[in-house]
PDB file of C-alpha atoms in Angstrom:
ATOM      1  CA  MET S   1       8.879  18.467  12.205  1.00  0.00           C
ATOM      2  CA  THR S   2       6.059  17.470   9.872  1.00  0.00           C
ATOM      3  CA  ARG S   3       6.945  18.322   6.290  1.00  0.00           C
ATOM      4  CA  VAL S   4       4.283  20.085   4.250  1.00  0.00           C
ATOM      5  CA  LYS S   5       3.741  19.516   0.542  1.00  0.00           C
ATOM      6  CA  LEU S   6       1.403  21.686  -1.517  1.00  0.00           C
ATOM      7  CA  CYS S   7       0.639  19.784  -4.704  1.00  0.00           C
ATOM      8  CA  GLY S   8      -1.043  20.459  -8.018  1.00  0.00           C
ATOM      9  CA  LEU S   9       0.464  23.861  -8.790  1.00  0.00           C
ATOM     10  CA  MET S  10      -0.907  24.911 -12.168  1.00  0.00           C
ATOM     11  CA  ARG S  11       0.209  28.528 -12.687  1.00  0.00           C
ATOM     12  CA  PRO S  12       3.195  30.721 -11.860  1.00  0.00           C
ATOM     13  CA  GLN S  13       0.965  32.644  -9.448  1.00  0.00           C
ATOM     14  CA  ASP S  14       0.382  29.388  -7.563  1.00  0.00           C
ATOM     15  CA  ALA S  15       4.148  29.148  -7.100  1.00  0.00           C
ATOM     16  CA  ALA S  16       4.237  32.749  -5.874  1.00  0.00           C
ATOM     17  CA  ALA S  17       1.512  31.932  -3.346  1.00  0.00           C
ATOM     18  CA  ALA S  18       3.502  28.870  -2.269  1.00  0.00           C
ATOM     19  CA  ASN S  19       6.507  31.124  -1.647  1.00  0.00           C
ATOM     20  CA  ASP S  20       4.385  33.146   0.769  1.00  0.00           C
ATOM     21  CA  ALA S  21       3.006  30.011   2.473  1.00  0.00           C
ATOM     22  CA  ALA S  22       6.522  28.489   2.737  1.00  0.00           C
ATOM     23  CA  PRO S  23       5.894  24.724   2.589  1.00  0.00           C
ATOM     24  CA  ASP S  24       8.776  22.270   2.486  1.00  0.00           C
ATOM     25  CA  LEU S  25       7.765  20.799  -0.853  1.00  0.00           C
ATOM     26  CA  ALA S  26       5.523  21.650  -3.776  1.00  0.00           C
ATOM     27  CA  GLY S  27       4.301  19.499  -6.634  1.00  0.00           C
ATOM     28  CA  MET S  28       3.112  19.839 -10.200  1.00  0.00           C
ATOM     29  CA  ILE S  29       1.607  17.177 -12.463  1.00  0.00           C
ATOM     30  CA  VAL S  30       3.731  16.951 -15.575  1.00  0.00           C
ATOM     31  CA  SER S  31       2.154  13.831 -17.073  1.00  0.00           C
ATOM     32  CA  PRO S  32      -0.617  14.817 -19.502  1.00  0.00           C
ATOM     33  CA  GLY S  33      -4.299  14.015 -19.301  1.00  0.00           C
ATOM     34  CA  PHE S  34      -5.254  15.268 -15.837  1.00  0.00           C
ATOM     35  CA  ARG S  35      -7.115  18.389 -14.773  1.00  0.00           C
ATOM     36  CA  ARG S  36      -4.044  19.838 -13.108  1.00  0.00           C
ATOM     37  CA  SER S  37      -1.522  18.733 -15.750  1.00  0.00           C
ATOM     38  CA  VAL S  38       0.905  21.439 -16.840  1.00  0.00           C
ATOM     39  CA  SER S  39       2.917  21.776 -20.023  1.00  0.00           C
ATOM     40  CA  ARG S  40       6.690  21.821 -19.976  1.00  0.00           C
ATOM     41  CA  ASP S  41       6.600  25.566 -20.633  1.00  0.00           C
ATOM     42  CA  ILE S  42       4.350  26.191 -17.634  1.00  0.00           C
ATOM     43  CA  ALA S  43       6.461  23.810 -15.561  1.00  0.00           C
ATOM     44  CA  ALA S  44       9.515  25.920 -16.365  1.00  0.00           C
ATOM     45  CA  LYS S  45       7.692  29.108 -15.359  1.00  0.00           C
ATOM     46  CA  ILE S  46       6.591  27.517 -12.079  1.00  0.00           C
ATOM     47  CA  ARG S  47      10.177  26.416 -11.387  1.00  0.00           C
ATOM     48  CA  ARG S  48      11.517  29.910 -12.070  1.00  0.00           C
ATOM     49  CA  THR S  49       8.893  31.459  -9.781  1.00  0.00           C
ATOM     50  CA  LEU S  50       9.117  28.971  -6.912  1.00  0.00           C
ATOM     51  CA  SER S  51      11.668  29.675  -4.215  1.00  0.00           C
ATOM     52  CA  LYS S  52      14.764  27.490  -4.385  1.00  0.00           C
ATOM     53  CA  GLU S  53      14.143  26.779  -0.696  1.00  0.00           C
ATOM     54  CA  ILE S  54      11.073  24.732  -1.681  1.00  0.00           C
ATOM     55  CA  SER S  55      11.720  21.315  -3.213  1.00  0.00           C
ATOM     56  CA  LEU S  56       9.672  20.867  -6.395  1.00  0.00           C
ATOM     57  CA  CYS S  57       8.284  17.399  -7.175  1.00  0.00           C
ATOM     58  CA  GLY S  58       7.332  16.393 -10.670  1.00  0.00           C
ATOM     59  CA  VAL S  59       4.329  14.076 -10.543  1.00  0.00           C
ATOM     60  CA  PHE S  60       4.497  11.342 -13.187  1.00  0.00           C
ATOM     61  CA  VAL S  61       1.999   8.626 -14.139  1.00  0.00           C
ATOM     62  CA  ASN S  62       3.521   5.679 -16.005  1.00  0.00           C
ATOM     63  CA  ALA S  63       6.128   7.892 -17.649  1.00  0.00           C
ATOM     64  CA  SER S  64       9.295   6.483 -19.171  1.00  0.00           C
ATOM     65  CA  LEU S  65      12.654   6.832 -17.476  1.00  0.00           C
ATOM     66  CA  GLU S  66      13.710   9.004 -20.400  1.00  0.00           C
ATOM     67  CA  GLU S  67      10.834  11.437 -19.868  1.00  0.00           C
ATOM     68  CA  ILE S  68      11.542  11.738 -16.151  1.00  0.00           C
ATOM     69  CA  ALA S  69      15.238  12.191 -16.892  1.00  0.00           C
ATOM     70  CA  SER S  70      14.497  15.066 -19.261  1.00  0.00           C
ATOM     71  CA  TYR S  71      12.810  17.045 -16.468  1.00  0.00           C
ATOM     72  CA  LEU S  72      15.661  16.311 -14.089  1.00  0.00           C
ATOM     73  CA  GLU S  73      18.363  17.184 -16.607  1.00  0.00           C
ATOM     74  CA  GLU S  74      16.683  20.516 -17.384  1.00  0.00           C
ATOM     75  CA  GLY S  75      16.527  21.335 -13.693  1.00  0.00           C
ATOM     76  CA  LEU S  76      12.734  21.689 -13.754  1.00  0.00           C
ATOM     77  CA  ILE S  77      12.291  19.425 -10.717  1.00  0.00           C
ATOM     78  CA  ASN S  78      14.424  18.146  -7.855  1.00  0.00           C
ATOM     79  CA  ALA S  79      12.195  15.309  -6.657  1.00  0.00           C
ATOM     80  CA  VAL S  80      10.128  12.658  -8.424  1.00  0.00           C
ATOM     81  CA  GLN S  81       6.670  11.466  -7.419  1.00  0.00           C
ATOM     82  CA  LEU S  82       5.309   8.337  -9.117  1.00  0.00           C
ATOM     83  CA  HIS S  83       1.551   7.799  -9.307  1.00  0.00           C
ATOM     84  CA  GLY S  84       1.228   4.957 -11.794  1.00  0.00           C
ATOM     85  CA  ASP S  85       2.075   1.266 -11.942  1.00  0.00           C
ATOM     86  CA  GLU S  86       5.810   1.772 -11.452  1.00  0.00           C
ATOM     87  CA  ASP S  87       7.366  -1.252  -9.738  1.00  0.00           C
ATOM     88  CA  ASN S  88      10.494  -1.635  -7.629  1.00  0.00           C
ATOM     89  CA  ASN S  89      12.617  -2.414 -10.695  1.00  0.00           C
ATOM     90  CA  PHE S  90      11.620   0.931 -12.207  1.00  0.00           C
ATOM     91  CA  ILE S  91      12.292   2.725  -8.927  1.00  0.00           C
ATOM     92  CA  ASP S  92      15.686   1.013  -8.602  1.00  0.00           C
ATOM     93  CA  ALA S  93      16.655   2.104 -12.104  1.00  0.00           C
ATOM     94  CA  LEU S  94      15.605   5.685 -11.410  1.00  0.00           C
ATOM     95  CA  ARG S  95      17.445   5.824  -8.103  1.00  0.00           C
ATOM     96  CA  SER S  96      20.546   4.285  -9.665  1.00  0.00           C
ATOM     97  CA  ALA S  97      20.599   6.915 -12.405  1.00  0.00           C
ATOM     98  CA  TYR S  98      19.853   9.820 -10.046  1.00  0.00           C
ATOM     99  CA  PRO S  99      20.916   8.778  -6.532  1.00  0.00           C
ATOM    100  CA  GLN S 100      20.680  12.345  -5.211  1.00  0.00           C
ATOM    101  CA  ILE S 101      17.024  12.750  -6.264  1.00  0.00           C
ATOM    102  CA  PRO S 102      14.315  11.735  -3.747  1.00  0.00           C
ATOM    103  CA  VAL S 103      11.746   9.322  -5.172  1.00  0.00           C
ATOM    104  CA  ILE S 104       8.219   9.251  -3.750  1.00  0.00           C
ATOM    105  CA  LYS S 105       5.795   6.465  -4.682  1.00  0.00           C
ATOM    106  CA  ALA S 106       2.087   6.975  -4.185  1.00  0.00           C
ATOM    107  CA  PHE S 107      -0.245   4.211  -3.031  1.00  0.00           C
ATOM    108  CA  VAL S 108      -4.034   4.231  -2.899  1.00  0.00           C
ATOM    109  CA  ILE S 109      -4.931   2.725   0.473  1.00  0.00           C
ATOM    110  CA  GLN S 110      -8.068   0.605   0.557  1.00  0.00           C
ATOM    111  CA  GLY S 111      -6.982  -2.191   2.869  1.00  0.00           C
ATOM    112  CA  PRO S 112      -4.075  -3.954   4.633  1.00  0.00           C
ATOM    113  CA  ASP S 113      -2.675  -5.339   1.350  1.00  0.00           C
ATOM    114  CA  ASP S 114      -2.059  -1.794   0.127  1.00  0.00           C
ATOM    115  CA  ILE S 115      -0.180  -0.995   3.331  1.00  0.00           C
ATOM    116  CA  ARG S 116       2.009  -4.069   2.806  1.00  0.00           C
ATOM    117  CA  LYS S 117       2.779  -2.963  -0.757  1.00  0.00           C
ATOM    118  CA  ALA S 118       3.746   0.491   0.478  1.00  0.00           C
ATOM    119  CA  GLU S 119       5.958  -0.994   3.174  1.00  0.00           C
ATOM    120  CA  ALA S 120       7.795  -3.049   0.532  1.00  0.00           C
ATOM    121  CA  SER S 121       8.404  -0.152  -1.853  1.00  0.00           C
ATOM    122  CA  HIS S 122      12.003   0.744  -2.688  1.00  0.00           C
ATOM    123  CA  ALA S 123      11.086   4.449  -2.924  1.00  0.00           C
ATOM    124  CA  ASP S 124      12.679   6.902  -0.511  1.00  0.00           C
ATOM    125  CA  LEU S 125       9.223   7.856   0.700  1.00  0.00           C
ATOM    126  CA  VAL S 126       5.698   6.564   0.180  1.00  0.00           C
ATOM    127  CA  LEU S 127       2.639   8.756  -0.168  1.00  0.00           C
ATOM    128  CA  LEU S 128      -0.517   7.168   1.206  1.00  0.00           C
ATOM    129  CA  ASP S 129      -3.695   8.444  -0.419  1.00  0.00           C
ATOM    130  CA  GLY S 130      -7.381   7.651  -0.500  1.00  0.00           C
ATOM    131  CA  GLY S 131      -7.552   8.010  -4.283  1.00  0.00           C
ATOM    132  CA  SER S 132      -5.581   9.233  -7.256  1.00  0.00           C
ATOM    133  CA  GLY S 133      -5.771  12.930  -6.622  1.00  0.00           C
ATOM    134  CA  GLN S 134      -9.489  13.156  -5.916  1.00  0.00           C
ATOM    135  CA  GLY S 135      -9.053  14.414  -2.376  1.00  0.00           C
ATOM    136  CA  ALA S 136     -10.570  11.234  -0.924  1.00  0.00           C
ATOM    137  CA  ALA S 137      -9.823  10.232   2.655  1.00  0.00           C
ATOM    138  CA  PHE S 138      -9.302   6.633   3.786  1.00  0.00           C
ATOM    139  CA  ASP S 139      -9.468   4.609   6.992  1.00  0.00           C
ATOM    140  CA  HIS S 140      -6.545   6.024   8.968  1.00  0.00           C
ATOM    141  CA  SER S 141      -6.665   3.128  11.445  1.00  0.00           C
ATOM    142  CA  LEU S 142      -4.869   1.150   8.719  1.00  0.00           C
ATOM    143  CA  LEU S 143      -1.777   3.256   9.421  1.00  0.00           C
ATOM    144  CA  SER S 144      -1.281   1.920  12.947  1.00  0.00           C
ATOM    145  CA  GLY S 145       1.220  -0.697  11.803  1.00  0.00           C
ATOM    146  CA  VAL S 146       3.196   1.381   9.296  1.00  0.00           C
ATOM    147  CA  SER S 147       6.873   1.218  10.222  1.00  0.00           C
ATOM    148  CA  ARG S 148       8.369   3.537   7.592  1.00  0.00           C
ATOM    149  CA  ASP S 149       8.148   7.255   6.983  1.00  0.00           C
ATOM    150  CA  TYR S 150       5.149   8.258   4.908  1.00  0.00           C
ATOM    151  CA  ILE S 151       3.396  11.302   3.523  1.00  0.00           C
ATOM    152  CA  LEU S 152      -0.294  11.418   4.380  1.00  0.00           C
ATOM    153  CA  ALA S 153      -2.631  12.556   1.596  1.00  0.00           C
ATOM    154  CA  GLY S 154      -6.300  12.336   0.754  1.00  0.00           C
ATOM    155  CA  GLY S 155      -8.898  14.875   1.816  1.00  0.00           C
ATOM    156  CA  LEU S 156      -6.556  17.067   3.859  1.00  0.00           C
ATOM    157  CA  ASP S 157      -7.450  20.720   4.307  1.00  0.00           C
ATOM    158  CA  PRO S 158      -6.695  23.536   6.763  1.00  0.00           C
ATOM    159  CA  ASP S 159      -9.583  22.434   8.992  1.00  0.00           C
ATOM    160  CA  ASN S 160      -8.619  18.790   9.524  1.00  0.00           C
ATOM    161  CA  VAL S 161      -4.853  18.604   9.050  1.00  0.00           C
ATOM    162  CA  GLY S 162      -4.041  19.728  12.590  1.00  0.00           C
ATOM    163  CA  ASN S 163      -5.848  16.824  14.226  1.00  0.00           C
ATOM    164  CA  LEU S 164      -4.364  14.329  11.779  1.00  0.00           C
ATOM    165  CA  VAL S 165      -0.834  15.562  12.448  1.00  0.00           C
ATOM    166  CA  ARG S 166      -1.479  15.402  16.186  1.00  0.00           C
ATOM    167  CA  TYR S 167      -2.729  11.810  16.195  1.00  0.00           C
ATOM    168  CA  LEU S 168      -0.827  10.191  13.324  1.00  0.00           C
ATOM    169  CA  ARG S 169       2.477  12.075  13.366  1.00  0.00           C
ATOM    170  CA  PRO S 170       3.281  11.369   9.703  1.00  0.00           C
ATOM    171  CA  TRP S 171       6.611  12.325   8.159  1.00  0.00           C
ATOM    172  CA  GLY S 172       4.701  14.721   5.947  1.00  0.00           C
ATOM    173  CA  VAL S 173       1.280  15.827   4.751  1.00  0.00           C
ATOM    174  CA  ASP S 174       0.160  16.551   1.189  1.00  0.00           C
ATOM    175  CA  THR S 175      -2.794  18.492  -0.143  1.00  0.00           C
ATOM    176  CA  SER S 176      -4.086  19.749  -3.477  1.00  0.00           C
ATOM    177  CA  SER S 177      -7.879  20.006  -3.681  1.00  0.00           C
ATOM    178  CA  GLY S 178      -7.962  21.023   0.003  1.00  0.00           C
ATOM    179  CA  ILE S 179      -6.233  24.302  -0.809  1.00  0.00           C
ATOM    180  CA  GLU S 180      -8.422  25.185  -3.799  1.00  0.00           C
ATOM    181  CA  THR S 181     -11.493  27.335  -4.297  1.00  0.00           C
ATOM    182  CA  ASP S 182     -13.521  26.791  -7.472  1.00  0.00           C
ATOM    183  CA  GLY S 183     -10.793  24.559  -8.880  1.00  0.00           C
ATOM    184  CA  GLU S 184      -7.912  26.987  -8.476  1.00  0.00           C
ATOM    185  CA  LYS S 185      -5.274  27.303  -5.800  1.00  0.00           C
ATOM    186  CA  ASP S 186      -6.391  29.652  -3.010  1.00  0.00           C
ATOM    187  CA  PRO S 187      -3.476  31.588  -1.457  1.00  0.00           C
ATOM    188  CA  LYS S 188      -5.332  32.029   1.839  1.00  0.00           C
ATOM    189  CA  LYS S 189      -5.989  28.302   2.137  1.00  0.00           C
ATOM    190  CA  MET S 190      -2.390  27.500   1.184  1.00  0.00           C
ATOM    191  CA  THR S 191      -1.073  29.750   3.934  1.00  0.00           C
ATOM    192  CA  ALA S 192      -3.633  28.463   6.441  1.00  0.00           C
ATOM    193  CA  PHE S 193      -2.730  24.838   5.722  1.00  0.00           C
ATOM    194  CA  VAL S 194       0.975  25.380   6.320  1.00  0.00           C
ATOM    195  CA  LYS S 195       0.350  27.543   9.395  1.00  0.00           C
ATOM    196  CA  THR S 196      -1.914  24.893  10.937  1.00  0.00           C
ATOM    197  CA  VAL S 197       0.760  22.209  10.587  1.00  0.00           C
ATOM    198  CA  ARG S 198       3.499  24.479  11.923  1.00  0.00           C
ATOM    199  CA  THR S 199       1.322  25.433  14.899  1.00  0.00           C
ATOM    200  CA  GLU S 200       0.578  21.797  15.697  1.00  0.00           C
ATOM    201  CA  ASP S 201       4.277  20.935  15.514  1.00  0.00           C
ATOM    202  CA  SER S 202       5.151  23.767  17.857  1.00  0.00           C
ATOM    203  CA  GLY S 203       2.583  22.622  20.404  1.00  0.00           C
ATOM    204  CA  VAL S 204       0.980  26.056  20.608  1.00  0.00           C
TER     205      VAL S 204
END
């Protein structure tokens, strides 16, 4: 089964819409300075609204271990997604402190060297993206030699995700801008995205 992650939740109503769409994972950007960044207060409201059946990833960019730990200790997230310059030593320290928490490391894929870096990551999963949250696609032929599980991101939307799941068979798919209308999460697109992946998996 292809796991589905709906990322960039910004409001409690986005979490409510995610409950209806029923993805496997959701994400919210808790590091400041980005369009979709949320405060700790909003993060707590999203966590309270989101179904416990949906794993909630906190997206961090060059955050300290202490900052990440504070979100984990408060129960605001139950997975960590790293989008900065975090190296394997940082990932090892995080996994040692919280061995039960999945760690995802994002990589911007522009060529074979980026694939090699992703392959060598100590993270539980790698997320392969065309940019840093801009919804940019990349050359998917680069994925032909990937030997580990990965989450495909970058330019995915309800219209193209079915074909990508069919031909690439990633461990999971991730979208944020592809389920938005005018910069806000669109419940219809969220539901359509998940339904398309589920339909492709079922072979209908």
